[in-house]
Coordinates of C-alpha atoms in Angstrom, one line a residue:
Chain A
M1 CA 54.6 -28.0 28.6
D2 CA 53.1 -29.3 25.1
L3 CA 55.1 -29.1 22.0
A4 CA 53.1 -26.3 20.4
R5 CA 53.7 -24.0 23.3
L6 CA 57.4 -24.8 23.2
V7 CA 57.6 -24.0 19.3
E8 CA 55.6 -20.7 20.1
L9 CA 58.0 -19.8 22.9
G10 CA 61.1 -20.5 20.9
K11 CA 62.4 -23.3 23.3
I12 CA 64.8 -24.9 20.9
D13 CA 66.4 -27.6 23.2
K14 CA 67.4 -28.2 26.6
N15 CA 70.4 -26.0 26.6
T16 CA 68.6 -23.0 25.0
P17 CA 68.7 -20.2 27.5
H18 CA 65.4 -18.7 26.1
P19 CA 63.0 -18.2 27.5
P20 CA 64.5 -17.7 30.9
A21 CA 61.7 -19.2 32.7
L22 CA 62.3 -22.7 30.9
I23 CA 66.2 -22.8 31.4
G24 CA 67.2 -26.5 31.9
Q25 CA 63.9 -27.9 30.7
D26 CA 63.5 -30.0 27.6
G27 CA 62.6 -28.2 24.5
V28 CA 61.1 -28.9 20.9
L29 CA 64.2 -31.2 20.1
E30 CA 63.8 -33.3 23.0
L31 CA 59.9 -33.4 22.9
T32 CA 60.0 -34.3 19.1
Q33 CA 62.5 -37.0 19.4
L34 CA 60.3 -38.3 22.5
A35 CA 57.2 -38.4 20.2
I36 CA 59.0 -40.2 17.5
K37 CA 60.3 -42.7 20.1
K38 CA 56.7 -43.2 21.3
E39 CA 55.8 -44.0 17.6
I40 CA 53.2 -41.3 17.3
K41 CA 52.6 -40.6 13.6
A42 CA 54.9 -38.1 12.1
Q43 CA 51.9 -36.3 10.3
I44 CA 50.3 -35.9 13.8
I45 CA 53.4 -34.6 15.4
L46 CA 53.6 -32.0 12.6
N47 CA 49.9 -31.1 12.4
E48 CA 48.8 -31.4 15.9
G49 CA 52.2 -31.0 17.7
L50 CA 54.3 -28.5 15.8
M51 CA 52.1 -26.4 13.5
P52 CA 49.7 -25.1 16.1
G53 CA 52.8 -23.4 17.8
M54 CA 53.8 -21.6 14.5
H55 CA 50.1 -20.6 14.0
A56 CA 50.0 -19.1 17.3
I57 CA 53.2 -16.9 16.9
G58 CA 52.1 -16.1 13.5
E59 CA 48.7 -14.9 14.7
K60 CA 50.4 -13.0 17.6
L61 CA 53.0 -11.3 15.3
S62 CA 50.0 -10.4 12.8
R63 CA 48.3 -8.6 15.9
G64 CA 51.5 -6.9 17.0
E65 CA 51.5 -8.7 20.3
V66 CA 54.9 -10.4 19.6
F67 CA 57.9 -9.1 17.4
I68 CA 60.0 -10.6 14.6
T69 CA 62.5 -11.8 17.0
D70 CA 60.0 -14.0 18.6
M71 CA 58.9 -15.5 15.4
L72 CA 62.5 -16.0 14.4
I73 CA 63.2 -18.0 17.4
A74 CA 60.1 -20.0 17.1
A75 CA 61.0 -20.7 13.4
R76 CA 64.4 -22.0 14.5
A77 CA 62.7 -24.3 17.0
M78 CA 60.2 -25.5 14.3
N79 CA 63.3 -26.1 12.0
V80 CA 64.9 -28.3 14.5
A81 CA 61.8 -30.2 14.6
L82 CA 61.6 -30.5 11.0
G83 CA 65.1 -31.8 11.1
Q84 CA 64.0 -34.7 13.1
L85 CA 60.9 -35.4 11.1
K86 CA 62.9 -35.0 7.6
P87 CA 63.1 -39.0 7.0
F88 CA 59.2 -39.0 7.2
F89 CA 59.1 -36.3 4.5
L90 CA 61.5 -38.3 2.3
S91 CA 59.6 -41.5 2.8
G92 CA 56.3 -39.8 1.9
E93 CA 54.7 -40.4 5.4
I94 CA 54.2 -36.8 5.7
Q95 CA 52.7 -34.7 2.8
A96 CA 53.3 -31.0 2.5
K97 CA 50.2 -29.0 1.8
G98 CA 51.6 -27.8 -1.3
T99 CA 54.6 -26.0 -2.9
I100 CA 55.0 -22.1 -2.8
V101 CA 57.8 -20.4 -4.8
L102 CA 59.2 -17.5 -3.0
G103 CA 61.5 -14.7 -4.1
T104 CA 62.4 -11.1 -3.8
V105 CA 62.0 -9.2 -7.0
K106 CA 64.8 -8.2 -9.4
G107 CA 67.0 -5.5 -8.2
D108 CA 66.0 -5.9 -4.6
L109 CA 68.2 -7.7 -2.1
H110 CA 66.0 -7.1 0.9
D111 CA 65.1 -10.6 2.5
I112 CA 63.6 -9.9 5.9
G113 CA 60.1 -10.2 4.7
K114 CA 60.4 -12.9 2.5
N115 CA 62.2 -15.1 5.0
L116 CA 59.5 -14.5 7.5
V117 CA 57.0 -15.7 4.9
K118 CA 59.1 -18.7 4.2
M119 CA 59.3 -19.8 7.9
I120 CA 55.6 -19.2 8.4
M121 CA 54.8 -21.2 5.3
E122 CA 57.2 -23.9 6.3
G123 CA 55.7 -24.0 9.7
D124 CA 52.3 -24.4 8.0
G125 CA 53.3 -27.4 6.4
W126 CA 54.1 -26.0 2.9
E127 CA 57.2 -26.8 0.8
V128 CA 59.0 -23.6 0.1
K129 CA 61.2 -23.2 -2.8
D130 CA 63.0 -20.1 -1.9
L131 CA 64.6 -18.5 -5.0
G132 CA 66.4 -15.9 -2.9
T133 CA 66.6 -12.2 -3.6
D134 CA 67.3 -10.3 -7.0
V135 CA 65.0 -12.8 -8.7
S136 CA 64.3 -12.3 -12.5
E137 CA 61.0 -13.0 -14.3
E138 CA 62.8 -16.0 -15.9
Q139 CA 63.7 -17.5 -12.7
F140 CA 60.2 -17.3 -11.4
V141 CA 58.9 -18.8 -14.7
E142 CA 61.5 -21.5 -14.5
A143 CA 60.5 -22.5 -10.9
V144 CA 56.9 -22.5 -11.6
N145 CA 57.7 -24.8 -14.7
N146 CA 59.3 -27.0 -12.4
S147 CA 56.4 -27.0 -9.9
T148 CA 53.4 -26.4 -12.0
D149 CA 50.9 -26.5 -9.0
A150 CA 53.0 -24.2 -7.1
I151 CA 51.7 -20.7 -5.9
V152 CA 54.0 -17.8 -6.0
G153 CA 54.9 -15.2 -3.5
I154 CA 56.9 -12.1 -4.6
S155 CA 58.4 -9.6 -2.3
A156 CA 59.8 -6.0 -2.7
L157 CA 61.2 -3.4 -0.5
L158 CA 61.2 -0.3 -2.6
T159 CA 59.0 1.8 -4.8
T160 CA 61.3 1.1 -7.8
T161 CA 61.7 -2.5 -7.4
M162 CA 58.0 -2.8 -6.7
L163 CA 57.5 -1.9 -10.3
H164 CA 59.2 -5.1 -11.5
M165 CA 56.5 -7.2 -9.8
G166 CA 54.2 -6.0 -12.6
S167 CA 56.4 -7.6 -15.2
A168 CA 56.9 -10.7 -13.2
V169 CA 53.2 -11.3 -12.8
Q170 CA 52.6 -10.6 -16.6
R171 CA 55.3 -13.2 -17.5
L172 CA 54.1 -15.6 -15.0
R173 CA 50.6 -15.2 -16.4
E174 CA 51.7 -15.8 -19.9
N175 CA 53.5 -18.8 -18.9
N176 CA 50.8 -20.5 -16.6
P177 CA 47.6 -18.4 -16.3
N178 CA 46.4 -20.5 -13.4
T179 CA 49.2 -19.8 -11.1
K180 CA 48.2 -17.9 -8.1
I181 CA 50.5 -14.9 -7.4
Y182 CA 50.7 -13.0 -4.2
I183 CA 52.8 -10.1 -3.3
G184 CA 54.0 -8.3 -0.3
G185 CA 56.6 -5.9 1.0
A186 CA 56.8 -2.3 2.6
P187 CA 55.7 -0.2 -0.5
V188 CA 53.0 -2.5 -1.8
S189 CA 49.3 -2.0 -1.1
Q190 CA 46.0 -3.6 -2.2
S191 CA 45.6 -1.2 -5.0
F192 CA 48.9 -1.8 -6.5
C193 CA 48.1 -5.5 -6.3
E194 CA 45.0 -4.9 -8.4
E195 CA 46.8 -2.7 -10.8
I196 CA 49.3 -5.4 -11.7
G197 CA 46.7 -8.1 -11.6
A198 CA 48.2 -10.2 -8.7
D199 CA 45.9 -12.5 -6.7
G200 CA 46.4 -11.1 -3.4
Y201 CA 48.4 -8.9 -1.2
F202 CA 49.0 -9.2 2.5
S203 CA 50.3 -6.5 4.8
N204 CA 51.9 -8.7 7.2
P205 CA 54.0 -12.1 6.8
H206 CA 51.3 -14.3 8.4
G207 CA 48.5 -13.1 6.0
L208 CA 49.0 -15.7 3.2
A209 CA 49.3 -18.7 5.4
R210 CA 46.1 -17.5 7.3
E211 CA 44.2 -17.0 4.2
L212 CA 45.2 -20.4 2.7
R213 CA 44.1 -22.0 5.8
K214 CA 40.7 -20.5 5.6
A215 CA 39.8 -21.3 2.1
P216 CA 42.6 -23.5 0.5
K217 CA 40.4 -24.6 -2.4
L218 CA 39.5 -20.8 -3.1
L219 CA 43.1 -19.6 -3.4
I220 CA 45.2 -22.5 -4.6
Chain B
M1 CA 73.3 25.2 -13.0
L2 CA 69.7 26.0 -11.8
T3 CA 69.9 28.8 -9.6
H4 CA 67.6 29.9 -6.7
E5 CA 66.6 32.8 -8.9
Q6 CA 65.3 30.7 -11.7
L7 CA 63.6 28.4 -9.3
Y8 CA 61.8 31.1 -7.3
G9 CA 62.4 34.4 -8.9
N10 CA 64.6 35.9 -6.2
K11 CA 68.2 35.4 -4.8
A12 CA 69.1 32.9 -2.3
N13 CA 68.8 34.4 1.3
P14 CA 69.4 31.3 3.6
N15 CA 68.4 32.1 7.3
F16 CA 69.0 29.1 9.6
E17 CA 67.2 30.9 12.3
E18 CA 64.0 30.2 10.3
L19 CA 64.8 26.5 10.4
L20 CA 65.5 26.9 14.2
R21 CA 62.1 28.4 14.6
V22 CA 60.5 25.2 13.1
I23 CA 62.4 23.0 15.2
K24 CA 61.4 24.8 18.3
G25 CA 57.7 24.3 17.2
Q26 CA 57.4 27.8 16.3
I27 CA 55.7 29.6 13.2
P28 CA 58.7 30.7 10.8
S29 CA 58.3 33.8 9.0
K30 CA 58.6 32.2 5.6
P31 CA 57.9 28.6 4.4
V32 CA 60.8 26.5 5.5
L33 CA 62.1 23.3 3.4
F34 CA 63.9 20.3 5.1
E35 CA 65.6 17.4 3.3
F36 CA 68.0 14.8 4.5
A37 CA 69.7 14.0 1.3
L38 CA 69.5 14.8 -2.5
N39 CA 70.7 12.5 -5.1
D40 CA 73.7 13.1 -7.1
R41 CA 72.0 14.0 -10.3
L42 CA 70.0 16.8 -8.5
L43 CA 73.2 18.0 -6.8
G44 CA 74.7 18.3 -10.3
I45 CA 71.7 20.3 -11.6
L46 CA 71.6 22.6 -8.7
S47 CA 75.2 23.1 -8.4
G48 CA 76.3 23.4 -12.0
E49 CA 78.6 20.5 -11.3
A50 CA 77.4 17.4 -12.9
R51 CA 79.9 15.3 -11.1
E52 CA 81.5 15.6 -7.8
N53 CA 84.9 17.3 -8.1
N54 CA 87.5 15.8 -5.8
T55 CA 90.3 18.2 -6.9
S56 CA 90.4 19.4 -3.4
R57 CA 88.9 18.2 0.0
I58 CA 86.7 21.4 0.0
A59 CA 85.4 20.9 -3.6
P60 CA 82.8 18.2 -2.9
F61 CA 81.3 20.0 0.0
R62 CA 81.3 23.3 -2.0
R63 CA 79.1 21.6 -4.7
L64 CA 76.9 20.4 -2.0
I65 CA 76.4 23.6 -0.3
R66 CA 75.8 25.4 -3.7
A67 CA 73.1 22.8 -4.4
F68 CA 71.5 23.2 -1.1
T69 CA 71.6 27.0 -1.4
N70 CA 70.1 27.1 -4.9
A71 CA 67.4 24.6 -3.8
G72 CA 66.2 27.0 -1.1
Y73 CA 67.5 25.4 2.0
D74 CA 68.7 27.3 5.1
F75 CA 71.3 24.6 5.7
T76 CA 73.3 22.0 4.3
T77 CA 73.4 18.3 5.6
I78 CA 76.7 16.9 6.1
S79 CA 77.2 13.2 6.9
A80 CA 79.9 11.6 8.5
W81 CA 80.5 9.2 5.6
R82 CA 81.2 12.4 3.5
T83 CA 83.6 13.9 6.3
N84 CA 85.0 10.2 6.8
T85 CA 85.2 11.1 10.6
L86 CA 83.5 7.9 12.2
H87 CA 83.1 4.7 9.9
F88 CA 82.4 1.2 11.2
V89 CA 84.1 -1.2 8.9
K90 CA 81.5 -3.6 7.2
G91 CA 81.7 -6.8 5.6
D92 CA 80.7 -7.5 2.0
L93 CA 77.5 -5.5 1.5
A94 CA 76.2 -6.6 -1.7
E95 CA 74.1 -3.8 -3.0
K96 CA 71.5 -3.4 -5.9
E97 CA 68.6 -1.1 -5.6
S98 CA 68.3 -2.3 -1.9
R99 CA 70.5 -4.4 0.1
S100 CA 70.0 -7.2 2.7
L101 CA 69.9 -6.4 6.5
N102 CA 71.4 -10.1 6.9
S103 CA 74.4 -9.3 4.6
G104 CA 77.9 -8.1 5.5
N105 CA 78.0 -9.3 9.2
M106 CA 81.5 -9.4 10.8
I107 CA 80.5 -10.3 14.3
S108 CA 78.9 -13.6 15.2
D109 CA 80.5 -14.4 18.7
R110 CA 82.9 -13.1 21.2
E111 CA 85.9 -13.9 19.4
S112 CA 84.8 -11.9 16.2
F113 CA 83.6 -9.1 18.4
E114 CA 87.1 -8.6 20.1
A115 CA 88.8 -9.1 16.7
Y116 CA 86.8 -6.4 15.1
P117 CA 88.6 -3.2 14.2
W118 CA 86.7 -0.7 16.4
P119 CA 87.3 2.8 15.0
D120 CA 88.5 5.5 17.3
P121 CA 86.2 8.7 16.9
E122 CA 88.9 10.9 18.4
L123 CA 91.0 10.2 15.3
G124 CA 88.6 11.4 12.6
D125 CA 89.6 14.7 10.8
Y126 CA 86.9 17.1 12.0
D127 CA 88.8 20.1 10.4
I128 CA 86.4 20.1 7.4
Y129 CA 83.4 21.0 9.7
Y130 CA 85.6 24.4 10.5
D131 CA 86.9 24.8 7.2
L132 CA 83.6 25.0 5.6
R133 CA 82.9 28.3 7.5
E134 CA 84.3 30.2 4.4
E135 CA 82.0 28.2 2.0
L136 CA 78.7 28.7 3.8
P137 CA 76.6 31.8 2.5
D138 CA 75.6 34.1 5.4
G139 CA 72.9 32.9 7.3
M140 CA 73.6 29.1 6.4
Q141 CA 74.6 26.4 8.8
L142 CA 75.6 22.7 8.6
I143 CA 73.3 19.9 9.9
A144 CA 75.7 17.1 10.8
S145 CA 74.6 13.4 10.8
G146 CA 76.4 10.2 11.7
N147 CA 77.5 7.5 9.4
G148 CA 74.3 5.3 10.3
G149 CA 72.8 5.0 13.7
L150 CA 73.3 2.8 16.7
L151 CA 70.9 0.2 15.7
E152 CA 71.7 0.4 12.0
N153 CA 75.3 -0.1 12.5
V154 CA 74.8 -3.1 15.1
I155 CA 72.6 -4.8 12.3
D156 CA 75.2 -4.2 9.8
L157 CA 77.9 -5.8 11.9
V158 CA 75.7 -8.8 13.0
G159 CA 73.0 -9.3 10.5
F160 CA 69.3 -8.7 11.5
E161 CA 68.4 -12.5 11.8
D162 CA 71.5 -13.4 13.8
L163 CA 71.2 -10.2 15.9
S164 CA 67.6 -11.4 16.6
M165 CA 69.1 -14.7 17.9
M166 CA 71.7 -12.9 19.8
T167 CA 69.4 -10.6 21.8
L168 CA 67.7 -13.8 23.2
L169 CA 70.6 -16.3 23.2
D170 CA 73.5 -14.0 24.3
Q171 CA 72.5 -10.9 26.0
A172 CA 75.8 -10.1 27.3
L173 CA 77.4 -10.0 24.1
T174 CA 74.6 -8.1 22.6
T175 CA 75.0 -5.5 25.2
E176 CA 78.8 -5.2 24.7
I177 CA 78.2 -4.8 20.8
F178 CA 75.6 -1.9 21.5
D179 CA 77.7 -0.3 24.0
A180 CA 80.9 -0.4 21.7
V181 CA 78.9 1.3 18.7
G182 CA 76.9 3.6 21.0
S183 CA 79.7 5.0 22.7
R184 CA 81.6 5.9 19.6
L185 CA 78.6 7.5 18.1
L186 CA 78.1 9.6 21.2
R187 CA 81.6 10.6 21.2
F188 CA 81.0 11.7 17.4
Y189 CA 78.3 13.8 18.3
E190 CA 80.1 15.2 21.4
I191 CA 82.8 16.3 19.0
V192 CA 80.9 17.8 16.1
A193 CA 77.7 19.4 18.0
P194 CA 79.9 22.2 19.4
I195 CA 81.5 23.2 16.1
E196 CA 80.3 26.8 15.3
T197 CA 79.4 25.9 11.8
V198 CA 77.1 23.1 13.1
G199 CA 73.7 24.3 13.7
A200 CA 72.0 21.2 14.4
C201 CA 72.3 17.5 14.3
I202 CA 70.5 14.6 12.6
V203 CA 70.7 11.4 14.5
N204 CA 69.9 9.0 11.8
D205 CA 68.8 5.4 13.2
D206 CA 66.0 3.3 11.4
W207 CA 64.1 1.6 14.1
G208 CA 60.9 0.2 12.5
F209 CA 59.6 -1.9 9.8
K210 CA 56.2 -1.3 8.2
N211 CA 54.1 -2.9 10.9
Q212 CA 56.2 -2.6 14.0
T213 CA 59.5 -1.7 15.4
M214 CA 62.3 -4.1 14.2
F215 CA 62.8 -5.1 17.9
S216 CA 60.2 -5.0 20.8
P217 CA 60.3 -1.7 22.5
D218 CA 61.6 -3.5 25.5
M219 CA 64.7 -4.3 23.5
L220 CA 65.0 -0.8 22.2
R221 CA 64.7 0.5 25.7
R222 CA 67.3 -1.9 27.0
W223 CA 70.0 -1.4 24.2
V224 CA 69.2 1.5 22.0
F225 CA 67.3 4.2 23.7
P226 CA 69.8 4.8 26.5
W227 CA 72.5 5.7 23.9
H228 CA 70.2 8.1 22.0
R229 CA 69.1 9.7 25.4
K230 CA 72.9 10.4 25.9
I231 CA 73.4 11.7 22.4
V232 CA 70.6 14.0 22.5
A233 CA 71.8 15.5 25.7
A234 CA 75.4 15.9 24.3
I235 CA 73.8 17.8 21.3
H236 CA 71.6 20.0 23.8
K237 CA 74.7 20.5 25.9
S238 CA 76.2 22.4 22.9
G239 CA 73.2 24.4 22.6
K240 CA 72.1 22.8 19.2
K241 CA 68.9 20.9 18.1
A242 CA 68.6 17.2 17.8
I243 CA 66.6 15.7 14.8
L244 CA 65.7 12.0 14.8
H245 CA 65.7 10.5 11.4
S246 CA 64.1 7.1 11.8
C247 CA 62.0 4.9 9.5
G248 CA 59.2 2.6 10.0
Q249 CA 56.1 2.0 12.5
L250 CA 57.2 3.8 15.6
K251 CA 53.9 4.7 17.2
D252 CA 54.7 2.6 20.3
V253 CA 57.8 4.4 21.0
M254 CA 57.0 8.0 19.9
D255 CA 56.1 9.1 23.5
E256 CA 59.7 8.1 24.5
V257 CA 61.3 9.9 21.5
I258 CA 59.4 13.1 22.6
D259 CA 59.5 12.9 26.4
D260 CA 62.5 10.6 27.4
M261 CA 65.1 10.9 24.6
K262 CA 63.9 14.6 24.2
Y263 CA 64.4 14.9 20.4
D264 CA 63.4 18.4 19.1
A265 CA 62.2 17.2 15.8
K266 CA 61.2 14.0 14.0
H267 CA 62.0 13.1 10.3
S268 CA 60.9 10.1 8.1
F269 CA 57.2 9.4 7.5
E270 CA 55.4 6.9 5.2
D271 CA 51.8 7.1 3.9
Q272 CA 51.5 3.5 4.6
I273 CA 52.5 3.8 8.2
T274 CA 51.5 7.1 9.3
P275 CA 50.7 10.0 6.6
I276 CA 52.3 13.2 7.4
E277 CA 49.0 15.0 7.8
E278 CA 48.2 12.3 10.6
A279 CA 51.6 12.5 12.0
Y280 CA 51.5 16.3 12.6
K281 CA 48.0 16.1 14.0
L282 CA 49.2 13.2 16.4
W283 CA 52.6 14.6 17.5
G284 CA 53.0 18.0 15.9
K285 CA 52.2 20.0 19.2
R286 CA 55.0 18.0 21.2
I287 CA 57.8 17.6 18.5
S288 CA 58.5 19.4 15.4
I289 CA 57.7 17.4 12.2
M290 CA 60.1 17.4 9.2
G291 CA 59.3 16.5 5.6
G292 CA 56.8 13.7 5.3
I293 CA 55.8 13.8 1.6
D294 CA 55.7 10.1 1.0
M295 CA 58.3 8.4 -1.3
D296 CA 55.9 6.6 -3.3
F297 CA 53.5 9.5 -3.6
L298 CA 56.6 11.6 -4.9
A299 CA 57.8 8.9 -7.3
R300 CA 54.4 8.1 -8.9
S301 CA 52.2 11.1 -8.5
T302 CA 51.7 14.1 -10.9
P303 CA 53.5 17.3 -10.2
E304 CA 50.2 19.1 -9.7
A305 CA 49.2 16.6 -7.2
I306 CA 52.5 16.9 -5.3
T307 CA 52.5 20.7 -5.3
N308 CA 49.0 20.7 -3.9
R309 CA 49.7 18.3 -1.2
S310 CA 52.8 20.1 -0.2
K311 CA 51.0 23.5 -0.2
L312 CA 48.5 22.1 2.2
M313 CA 51.1 20.9 4.4
L314 CA 52.9 24.0 4.4
E315 CA 49.6 26.1 5.2
Q316 CA 49.3 23.7 8.1
G317 CA 52.9 24.5 9.4
L318 CA 52.5 28.1 8.8
L319 CA 49.3 28.2 10.9
H320 CA 50.4 26.0 13.7
G321 CA 54.2 26.1 13.6
G322 CA 56.7 23.2 13.9
Y323 CA 56.8 21.9 10.2
A324 CA 59.3 22.1 7.3
L325 CA 58.4 20.8 3.9
G326 CA 60.3 17.9 2.4
S327 CA 60.2 14.4 1.4
G328 CA 59.3 11.5 3.7
N329 CA 62.9 10.1 3.6
S330 CA 65.4 11.8 1.0
I331 CA 65.6 12.2 -2.7
P332 CA 66.8 9.2 -4.3
E333 CA 67.6 8.9 -8.1
Y334 CA 64.3 7.4 -8.7
I335 CA 62.4 10.4 -7.6
P336 CA 61.7 12.2 -11.0
D337 CA 63.4 15.7 -10.9
K338 CA 60.2 17.4 -11.9
N339 CA 58.4 15.8 -8.9
Y340 CA 61.0 17.0 -6.6
F341 CA 60.8 20.5 -8.0
A342 CA 57.0 20.4 -7.9
M343 CA 57.2 19.7 -4.2
I344 CA 59.8 22.4 -3.2
S345 CA 57.9 25.0 -5.6
A346 CA 55.1 25.0 -3.0
I347 CA 57.0 27.4 -1.1
N348 CA 56.6 30.0 -3.9
S349 CA 53.0 30.2 -3.1

């Protein structure tokens, strides 16, 4: 079985009892180690071996064909592989597609949606700066000041906390008018996105990665 | 205190039979209101007691009942967290306006599962449900609910992402945790449902996110639904009705809610998932539909728009039966009071 399929299935390593049909078989860890041993270029392992698996599970999640549990275990498998590739990131042999600053808005501690976006973006080759939850406008601004090319993703769970998105967008705009800002979360809608002047809204965690793949120049 | 007379121009005359008609899918003889919970500010306005009075064990419940009575409800909801009858000890659940589903987890493996201080529902003080008989106005009954639901409590104990992993990597332990919580919740409902002051039960257990159920329907069928089936059967055995309060996208499992678990009514609806008007058309002939005026709509619309939408839903309910007017979830502090009153004022018309 190929690496991408193992990522998609969440077969972390040989000892992982999931999926039941692959018990005892090599997983993402072993295949990634093998690919490195065979001196396959790290960027190729990432782009052609691992990322297609995350793309596949993300697409299936957005179509409702799989569930968050499936995404979480796929992301865990991906993380194990990324751990093996870390030296190549550090040496510069692998280049991230870009940087995204992520955070749940002020007053809001909900993190499931944000974490899903983080996993998907990492799996899509992005460097993610996760500011966590209850993130103030100042924290977003500071993070963008430290990564001026970064795009920003802001999440909210509640109707009340969603309203903080507007001031965060405003502060970010004042600070760096060219920063692209995307929003998501249960109460958020396209009309709210337009109302607060964000650059985009995605109703599922895979939406941003998909759009960036389709038209990276347009969106970044 | 804002009295029923000031709100509606007549004295409060609660009649739980009217709510029962709605829950049975029938047409009530008057417009019926339903709400799971009112925020403390509203409880203060409607009861005349700005703050909860803890001078006696009855006093907070008296305030609650007075508020529900003045607002025009035929019942008062009473949660196990208020009665302190069943409580699963949680870890440090940091809270702001929301909280993380990944925080506070106390169970991560078999050792922590076995060390967990599991509560004994038999030891709860259920006397309060009996003692409130003297406090309830004629015609009013209590609607009892648990202290969180099965899936909610298991998520709190394990953490959502860790539980997700556990469902795939340690299914035996997953089963034991669900059974440990489910059996205790079942016992709680077996005890409270037969109490004469309790007219119906809310089984509160959020199952969905915005786009889909939190776990696959197969997982819910394996670990969650069997306990709900037993809880509803226990409530029905006492001759009481069972209302499911469950948030999120549940379209894939609604048939099972109705036909398999046999809930009598469903509460919690969101415009971004299934607007109440659509939910009533989709399922209203098979299960009673409670509330549904969307929280965001309630928070951000004008009172006029809220009253108009509420009136239209009430009209549907009075034409076809099986509908009680209320919010999509509850009335937290962030819903402006004037918007809440705009919603309930629809019954005046």
